[in-house]
């Protein structure tokens, strides 16, 4: 899979003292380096367990809550923005959560070079950048090529779970996911899924709901 258009723009955002301390002193404990060869999940997490990947975890609120609620699962978080990485690392350290690892690299490269085929229990992508302007739609993360790549990485019966608060992007997600032959919509009648209890409601989402914003969840299962 070759994709030269990135779905993100790296900006030199402000990093708090707490985030910087975590990056300087704690990152090595949680980070998985990009090597270009397939990972072995049992070696990476030092145990045998189902592994779920979150692409673009932002400030890490959802990933933190899910890892805390499901200590029996392994979680790999992918994020390129250092403020979010620092924030999640600090939280993981404070709560002594050990079932999360982080990789600071482009998700497309990770899935094509690091993740073995049919090795994941699931992939989650919550509130990716909607790139609302039409000329920027090509930057959107959810594209047919990527979904095909993600589907190849998950086991039979595994899931791809996307969520967005941008209705037009939700429609595109539904179309792209529905057109992938390896996947089937968890909703037998098609369409969007109710938010599962496994996906935490973040402060950002609660604020949007208070303003009347909708949220659309899509859950597709590997055939």
PDB file of C-alpha atoms in Angstrom:
ATOM      1  CA  UNK A   1       0.000   0.000   0.000  1.00  0.00           C
ATOM      2  CA  UNK A   2       1.505   3.309  -1.090  1.00  0.00           C
ATOM      3  CA  UNK A   3      -0.017   6.497   0.213  1.00  0.00           C
ATOM      4  CA  UNK A   4       1.966   9.715  -0.002  1.00  0.00           C
ATOM      5  CA  UNK A   5      -0.799  12.088   1.165  1.00  0.00           C
ATOM      6  CA  UNK A   6      -0.763  12.172   4.959  1.00  0.00           C
ATOM      7  CA  UNK A   7      -3.965  12.456   6.975  1.00  0.00           C
ATOM      8  CA  UNK A   8      -2.275  14.704   9.530  1.00  0.00           C
ATOM      9  CA  UNK A   9      -0.109  17.814   9.679  1.00  0.00           C
ATOM     10  CA  UNK A  10       2.594  17.973  12.323  1.00  0.00           C
ATOM     11  CA  UNK A  11       2.431  21.316  14.075  1.00  0.00           C
ATOM     12  CA  UNK A  12       4.718  22.581  16.822  1.00  0.00           C
ATOM     13  CA  UNK A  13       1.985  22.718  19.453  1.00  0.00           C
ATOM     14  CA  UNK A  14       2.480  23.716  23.058  1.00  0.00           C
ATOM     15  CA  UNK A  15       3.689  20.958  25.360  1.00  0.00           C
ATOM     16  CA  UNK A  16       3.033  21.258  29.087  1.00  0.00           C
ATOM     17  CA  UNK A  17       5.681  20.630  31.723  1.00  0.00           C
ATOM     18  CA  UNK A  18       3.913  17.401  32.698  1.00  0.00           C
ATOM     19  CA  UNK A  19       3.867  16.167  29.116  1.00  0.00           C
ATOM     20  CA  UNK A  20       7.501  17.109  28.551  1.00  0.00           C
ATOM     21  CA  UNK A  21       8.593  15.350  31.739  1.00  0.00           C
ATOM     22  CA  UNK A  22       6.815  12.192  30.573  1.00  0.00           C
ATOM     23  CA  UNK A  23       8.402  12.392  27.124  1.00  0.00           C
ATOM     24  CA  UNK A  24      11.860  12.906  28.603  1.00  0.00           C
ATOM     25  CA  UNK A  25      11.695  10.334  31.395  1.00  0.00           C
ATOM     26  CA  UNK A  26       8.940   7.780  30.723  1.00  0.00           C
ATOM     27  CA  UNK A  27       8.613   7.379  26.964  1.00  0.00           C
ATOM     28  CA  UNK A  28      11.261   4.652  26.737  1.00  0.00           C
ATOM     29  CA  UNK A  29       9.178   2.397  28.998  1.00  0.00           C
ATOM     30  CA  UNK A  30       6.052   2.551  26.817  1.00  0.00           C
ATOM     31  CA  UNK A  31       7.333   3.269  23.318  1.00  0.00           C
ATOM     32  CA  UNK A  32       7.705   0.594  20.669  1.00  0.00           C
ATOM     33  CA  UNK A  33      10.272   1.675  18.061  1.00  0.00           C
ATOM     34  CA  UNK A  34       9.495   1.483  14.366  1.00  0.00           C
ATOM     35  CA  UNK A  35      11.860  -1.098  12.849  1.00  0.00           C
ATOM     36  CA  UNK A  36      10.179  -2.077   9.583  1.00  0.00           C
ATOM     37  CA  UNK A  37       9.794  -5.744  10.577  1.00  0.00           C
ATOM     38  CA  UNK A  38       6.766  -7.584  11.968  1.00  0.00           C
ATOM     39  CA  UNK A  39       6.192  -7.380  15.708  1.00  0.00           C
ATOM     40  CA  UNK A  40       5.609 -10.419  17.895  1.00  0.00           C
ATOM     41  CA  UNK A  41       2.786  -9.421  20.247  1.00  0.00           C
ATOM     42  CA  UNK A  42       3.699 -11.970  22.921  1.00  0.00           C
ATOM     43  CA  UNK A  43       7.249 -10.627  23.083  1.00  0.00           C
ATOM     44  CA  UNK A  44       6.120  -7.001  22.910  1.00  0.00           C
ATOM     45  CA  UNK A  45       3.679  -7.255  25.827  1.00  0.00           C
ATOM     46  CA  UNK A  46       5.446 -10.142  27.592  1.00  0.00           C
ATOM     47  CA  UNK A  47       2.238 -12.188  27.651  1.00  0.00           C
ATOM     48  CA  UNK A  48      -0.336 -13.837  25.387  1.00  0.00           C
ATOM     49  CA  UNK A  49      -3.472 -11.709  25.056  1.00  0.00           C
ATOM     50  CA  UNK A  50      -5.784 -10.213  22.442  1.00  0.00           C
ATOM     51  CA  UNK A  51      -4.334  -7.019  20.952  1.00  0.00           C
ATOM     52  CA  UNK A  52      -6.327  -3.948  19.907  1.00  0.00           C
ATOM     53  CA  UNK A  53      -4.786  -1.015  18.030  1.00  0.00           C
ATOM     54  CA  UNK A  54      -6.038   2.567  18.283  1.00  0.00           C
ATOM     55  CA  UNK A  55      -5.014   4.878  15.451  1.00  0.00           C
ATOM     56  CA  UNK A  56      -4.685   8.534  16.435  1.00  0.00           C
ATOM     57  CA  UNK A  57      -5.439   8.421  20.158  1.00  0.00           C
ATOM     58  CA  UNK A  58      -5.263  12.212  20.579  1.00  0.00           C
ATOM     59  CA  UNK A  59      -4.741  13.050  24.246  1.00  0.00           C
ATOM     60  CA  UNK A  60      -5.332   9.399  25.108  1.00  0.00           C
ATOM     61  CA  UNK A  61      -8.530   9.646  27.183  1.00  0.00           C
ATOM     62  CA  UNK A  62     -10.385   6.804  25.442  1.00  0.00           C
ATOM     63  CA  UNK A  63      -7.367   4.525  25.249  1.00  0.00           C
ATOM     64  CA  UNK A  64      -6.551   5.087  28.917  1.00  0.00           C
ATOM     65  CA  UNK A  65     -10.108   4.291  30.018  1.00  0.00           C
ATOM     66  CA  UNK A  66     -10.343   1.180  27.833  1.00  0.00           C
ATOM     67  CA  UNK A  67      -6.981  -0.164  28.992  1.00  0.00           C
ATOM     68  CA  UNK A  68      -7.957   0.383  32.622  1.00  0.00           C
ATOM     69  CA  UNK A  69     -11.342  -1.312  32.104  1.00  0.00           C
ATOM     70  CA  UNK A  70      -9.881  -4.267  30.185  1.00  0.00           C
ATOM     71  CA  UNK A  71      -6.590  -5.335  31.802  1.00  0.00           C
ATOM     72  CA  UNK A  72      -6.946  -8.710  30.057  1.00  0.00           C
ATOM     73  CA  UNK A  73      -6.331  -7.061  26.658  1.00  0.00           C
ATOM     74  CA  UNK A  74      -3.251  -5.514  25.086  1.00  0.00           C
ATOM     75  CA  UNK A  75      -3.543  -2.057  23.529  1.00  0.00           C
ATOM     76  CA  UNK A  76      -1.201  -0.407  21.043  1.00  0.00           C
ATOM     77  CA  UNK A  77      -1.739   3.310  20.543  1.00  0.00           C
ATOM     78  CA  UNK A  78      -0.526   5.125  17.439  1.00  0.00           C
ATOM     79  CA  UNK A  79      -0.061   8.901  17.600  1.00  0.00           C
ATOM     80  CA  UNK A  80       2.294  11.394  15.973  1.00  0.00           C
ATOM     81  CA  UNK A  81       1.514  14.489  18.065  1.00  0.00           C
ATOM     82  CA  UNK A  82       3.886  14.649  20.999  1.00  0.00           C
ATOM     83  CA  UNK A  83       1.602  16.541  23.383  1.00  0.00           C
ATOM     84  CA  UNK A  84      -0.903  13.688  23.260  1.00  0.00           C
ATOM     85  CA  UNK A  85       1.831  11.083  23.612  1.00  0.00           C
ATOM     86  CA  UNK A  86       3.211  12.855  26.675  1.00  0.00           C
ATOM     87  CA  UNK A  87      -0.225  13.202  28.225  1.00  0.00           C
ATOM     88  CA  UNK A  88      -1.077   9.510  27.833  1.00  0.00           C
ATOM     89  CA  UNK A  89       2.317   8.365  29.116  1.00  0.00           C
ATOM     90  CA  UNK A  90       1.948  10.520  32.231  1.00  0.00           C
ATOM     91  CA  UNK A  91      -1.523   9.081  32.879  1.00  0.00           C
ATOM     92  CA  UNK A  92      -0.387   5.486  32.330  1.00  0.00           C
ATOM     93  CA  UNK A  93       2.488   5.992  34.758  1.00  0.00           C
ATOM     94  CA  UNK A  94       0.309   7.590  37.438  1.00  0.00           C
ATOM     95  CA  UNK A  95      -2.270   4.788  37.219  1.00  0.00           C
ATOM     96  CA  UNK A  96       0.377   2.052  36.887  1.00  0.00           C
ATOM     97  CA  UNK A  97      -1.247   0.679  33.726  1.00  0.00           C
ATOM     98  CA  UNK A  98       1.013  -1.790  31.926  1.00  0.00           C
ATOM     99  CA  UNK A  99      -1.136  -3.176  29.080  1.00  0.00           C
ATOM    100  CA  UNK A 100      -0.514  -0.234  26.729  1.00  0.00           C
ATOM    101  CA  UNK A 101       2.352   0.394  24.344  1.00  0.00           C
ATOM    102  CA  UNK A 102       2.790   3.439  22.120  1.00  0.00           C
ATOM    103  CA  UNK A 103       4.329   3.938  18.705  1.00  0.00           C
ATOM    104  CA  UNK A 104       5.063   7.440  17.426  1.00  0.00           C
ATOM    105  CA  UNK A 105       4.939   6.910  13.682  1.00  0.00           C
ATOM    106  CA  UNK A 106       2.688   7.051  10.637  1.00  0.00           C
ATOM    107  CA  UNK A 107      -0.137   4.496  10.946  1.00  0.00           C
ATOM    108  CA  UNK A 108      -0.079   3.491   7.278  1.00  0.00           C
ATOM    109  CA  UNK A 109       3.586   2.491   7.484  1.00  0.00           C
ATOM    110  CA  UNK A 110       3.006   0.665  10.750  1.00  0.00           C
ATOM    111  CA  UNK A 111       0.232  -1.469   9.288  1.00  0.00           C
ATOM    112  CA  UNK A 112       2.151  -2.298   6.130  1.00  0.00           C
ATOM    113  CA  UNK A 113       5.526  -3.053   7.741  1.00  0.00           C
ATOM    114  CA  UNK A 114       5.098  -3.868  11.448  1.00  0.00           C
ATOM    115  CA  UNK A 115       1.772  -5.597  12.073  1.00  0.00           C
ATOM    116  CA  UNK A 116       1.531  -9.287  11.094  1.00  0.00           C
ATOM    117  CA  UNK A 117      -1.473 -10.371   9.002  1.00  0.00           C
ATOM    118  CA  UNK A 118      -4.526 -11.618  10.903  1.00  0.00           C
ATOM    119  CA  UNK A 119      -2.950 -10.912  14.289  1.00  0.00           C
ATOM    120  CA  UNK A 120      -5.233  -8.257  15.823  1.00  0.00           C
ATOM    121  CA  UNK A 121      -8.493  -8.536  17.737  1.00  0.00           C
ATOM    122  CA  UNK A 122      -9.513  -5.125  16.466  1.00  0.00           C
ATOM    123  CA  UNK A 123      -8.687  -1.624  15.264  1.00  0.00           C
ATOM    124  CA  UNK A 124     -10.353   1.521  16.562  1.00  0.00           C
ATOM    125  CA  UNK A 125     -10.298   5.004  15.052  1.00  0.00           C
ATOM    126  CA  UNK A 126     -12.167   7.578  17.115  1.00  0.00           C
ATOM    127  CA  UNK A 127     -12.821  11.097  15.829  1.00  0.00           C
ATOM    128  CA  UNK A 128     -10.164  11.334  13.118  1.00  0.00           C
ATOM    129  CA  UNK A 129      -9.610  14.742  11.537  1.00  0.00           C
ATOM    130  CA  UNK A 130     -12.645  15.298   9.246  1.00  0.00           C
ATOM    131  CA  UNK A 131     -10.793  17.611   6.868  1.00  0.00           C
ATOM    132  CA  UNK A 132     -14.108  19.377   6.140  1.00  0.00           C
ATOM    133  CA  UNK A 133     -13.082  21.321   3.030  1.00  0.00           C
ATOM    134  CA  UNK A 134     -13.801  19.332  -0.115  1.00  0.00           C
ATOM    135  CA  UNK A 135     -10.331  19.935  -1.553  1.00  0.00           C
ATOM    136  CA  UNK A 136      -8.878  18.286   1.562  1.00  0.00           C
ATOM    137  CA  UNK A 137     -11.072  15.154   1.505  1.00  0.00           C
ATOM    138  CA  UNK A 138      -8.178  13.223  -0.029  1.00  0.00           C
ATOM    139  CA  UNK A 139      -6.361  13.706   3.291  1.00  0.00           C
ATOM    140  CA  UNK A 140      -9.022  11.851   5.240  1.00  0.00           C
ATOM    141  CA  UNK A 141      -7.700   8.754   6.946  1.00  0.00           C
ATOM    142  CA  UNK A 142     -10.629   6.483   6.082  1.00  0.00           C
ATOM    143  CA  UNK A 143      -9.994   5.509   2.464  1.00  0.00           C
ATOM    144  CA  UNK A 144     -10.562   2.172   0.653  1.00  0.00           C
ATOM    145  CA  UNK A 145      -6.853   1.287   0.554  1.00  0.00           C
ATOM    146  CA  UNK A 146      -6.380   1.778   4.287  1.00  0.00           C
ATOM    147  CA  UNK A 147      -9.501  -0.187   5.216  1.00  0.00           C
ATOM    148  CA  UNK A 148      -8.331  -3.089   3.053  1.00  0.00           C
ATOM    149  CA  UNK A 149      -4.982  -2.980   4.876  1.00  0.00           C
ATOM    150  CA  UNK A 150      -6.640  -2.883   8.306  1.00  0.00           C
ATOM    151  CA  UNK A 151      -8.959  -5.756   7.394  1.00  0.00           C
ATOM    152  CA  UNK A 152      -5.950  -7.887   6.450  1.00  0.00           C
ATOM    153  CA  UNK A 153      -4.376  -7.216   9.862  1.00  0.00           C
ATOM    154  CA  UNK A 154      -7.307  -8.374  11.992  1.00  0.00           C
ATOM    155  CA  UNK A 155      -8.329 -11.933  12.766  1.00  0.00           C
ATOM    156  CA  UNK A 156     -11.539 -13.515  11.538  1.00  0.00           C
ATOM    157  CA  UNK A 157     -14.258 -12.198  13.837  1.00  0.00           C
ATOM    158  CA  UNK A 158     -12.156  -9.149  14.704  1.00  0.00           C
ATOM    159  CA  UNK A 159     -13.508  -5.620  14.373  1.00  0.00           C
ATOM    160  CA  UNK A 160     -12.909  -2.195  12.894  1.00  0.00           C
ATOM    161  CA  UNK A 161     -14.653   0.478  14.971  1.00  0.00           C
ATOM    162  CA  UNK A 162     -14.795   4.072  13.746  1.00  0.00           C
ATOM    163  CA  UNK A 163     -16.526   7.052  15.344  1.00  0.00           C
ATOM    164  CA  UNK A 164     -16.984  10.625  14.139  1.00  0.00           C
ATOM    165  CA  UNK A 165     -19.036  13.695  14.990  1.00  0.00           C
ATOM    166  CA  UNK A 166     -18.946  14.907  11.389  1.00  0.00           C
ATOM    167  CA  UNK A 167     -22.022  13.553   9.574  1.00  0.00           C
ATOM    168  CA  UNK A 168     -20.699  13.843   6.029  1.00  0.00           C
ATOM    169  CA  UNK A 169     -17.522  12.004   7.046  1.00  0.00           C
ATOM    170  CA  UNK A 170     -19.665   9.342   8.728  1.00  0.00           C
ATOM    171  CA  UNK A 171     -21.440   8.810   5.411  1.00  0.00           C
ATOM    172  CA  UNK A 172     -18.094   8.397   3.641  1.00  0.00           C
ATOM    173  CA  UNK A 173     -16.905   5.975   6.334  1.00  0.00           C
ATOM    174  CA  UNK A 174     -20.069   3.902   5.940  1.00  0.00           C
ATOM    175  CA  UNK A 175     -19.614   3.732   2.179  1.00  0.00           C
ATOM    176  CA  UNK A 176     -15.927   2.781   2.365  1.00  0.00           C
ATOM    177  CA  UNK A 177     -16.416   0.145   5.066  1.00  0.00           C
ATOM    178  CA  UNK A 178     -19.480  -1.334   3.347  1.00  0.00           C
ATOM    179  CA  UNK A 179     -17.557  -1.697   0.089  1.00  0.00           C
ATOM    180  CA  UNK A 180     -14.760  -3.760   1.668  1.00  0.00           C
ATOM    181  CA  UNK A 181     -15.547  -7.396   0.845  1.00  0.00           C
ATOM    182  CA  UNK A 182     -13.652  -8.767   3.853  1.00  0.00           C
ATOM    183  CA  UNK A 183     -15.954  -6.951   6.292  1.00  0.00           C
ATOM    184  CA  UNK A 184     -19.593  -7.117   7.305  1.00  0.00           C
ATOM    185  CA  UNK A 185     -21.571  -4.452   9.157  1.00  0.00           C
ATOM    186  CA  UNK A 186     -22.329  -5.455  12.744  1.00  0.00           C
ATOM    187  CA  UNK A 187     -25.761  -3.912  12.217  1.00  0.00           C
ATOM    188  CA  UNK A 188     -27.518  -6.565  10.145  1.00  0.00           C
ATOM    189  CA  UNK A 189     -29.818  -3.970   8.592  1.00  0.00           C
ATOM    190  CA  UNK A 190     -26.822  -1.789   7.707  1.00  0.00           C
ATOM    191  CA  UNK A 191     -26.160   1.739   8.890  1.00  0.00           C
ATOM    192  CA  UNK A 192     -24.647   3.018  12.110  1.00  0.00           C
ATOM    193  CA  UNK A 193     -24.208   1.234  15.428  1.00  0.00           C
ATOM    194  CA  UNK A 194     -25.274   2.487  18.852  1.00  0.00           C
ATOM    195  CA  UNK A 195     -22.260   3.547  20.890  1.00  0.00           C
ATOM    196  CA  UNK A 196     -21.030   0.363  22.587  1.00  0.00           C
ATOM    197  CA  UNK A 197     -20.283   0.535  26.302  1.00  0.00           C
ATOM    198  CA  UNK A 198     -16.686  -0.353  25.486  1.00  0.00           C
ATOM    199  CA  UNK A 199     -16.128   3.074  23.890  1.00  0.00           C
ATOM    200  CA  UNK A 200     -15.832   5.704  26.631  1.00  0.00           C
ATOM    201  CA  UNK A 201     -17.504   9.084  26.203  1.00  0.00           C
ATOM    202  CA  UNK A 202     -14.763  11.725  26.299  1.00  0.00           C
ATOM    203  CA  UNK A 203     -15.031  15.297  27.614  1.00  0.00           C
ATOM    204  CA  UNK A 204     -14.794  16.490  24.018  1.00  0.00           C
ATOM    205  CA  UNK A 205     -17.740  14.299  23.028  1.00  0.00           C
ATOM    206  CA  UNK A 206     -19.841  15.345  26.038  1.00  0.00           C
ATOM    207  CA  UNK A 207     -19.244  18.988  25.171  1.00  0.00           C
ATOM    208  CA  UNK A 208     -20.345  18.368  21.598  1.00  0.00           C
ATOM    209  CA  UNK A 209     -23.466  16.535  22.717  1.00  0.00           C
ATOM    210  CA  UNK A 210     -24.313  19.487  24.941  1.00  0.00           C
ATOM    211  CA  UNK A 211     -24.197  21.665  21.839  1.00  0.00           C
ATOM    212  CA  UNK A 212     -26.475  19.274  19.986  1.00  0.00           C
ATOM    213  CA  UNK A 213     -23.778  17.603  17.891  1.00  0.00           C
ATOM    214  CA  UNK A 214     -24.405  14.050  16.725  1.00  0.00           C
ATOM    215  CA  UNK A 215     -21.940  11.165  16.951  1.00  0.00           C
ATOM    216  CA  UNK A 216     -21.884   8.233  14.566  1.00  0.00           C
ATOM    217  CA  UNK A 217     -20.323   4.845  15.407  1.00  0.00           C
ATOM    218  CA  UNK A 218     -19.539   2.254  12.753  1.00  0.00           C
ATOM    219  CA  UNK A 219     -18.537  -1.299  13.685  1.00  0.00           C
ATOM    220  CA  UNK A 220     -17.599  -3.814  11.018  1.00  0.00           C
ATOM    221  CA  UNK A 221     -16.551  -7.426  11.592  1.00  0.00           C
ATOM    222  CA  UNK A 222     -13.967  -9.460   9.648  1.00  0.00           C
ATOM    223  CA  UNK A 223     -15.706 -12.303   7.822  1.00  0.00           C
TER     224      UNK A 223
END
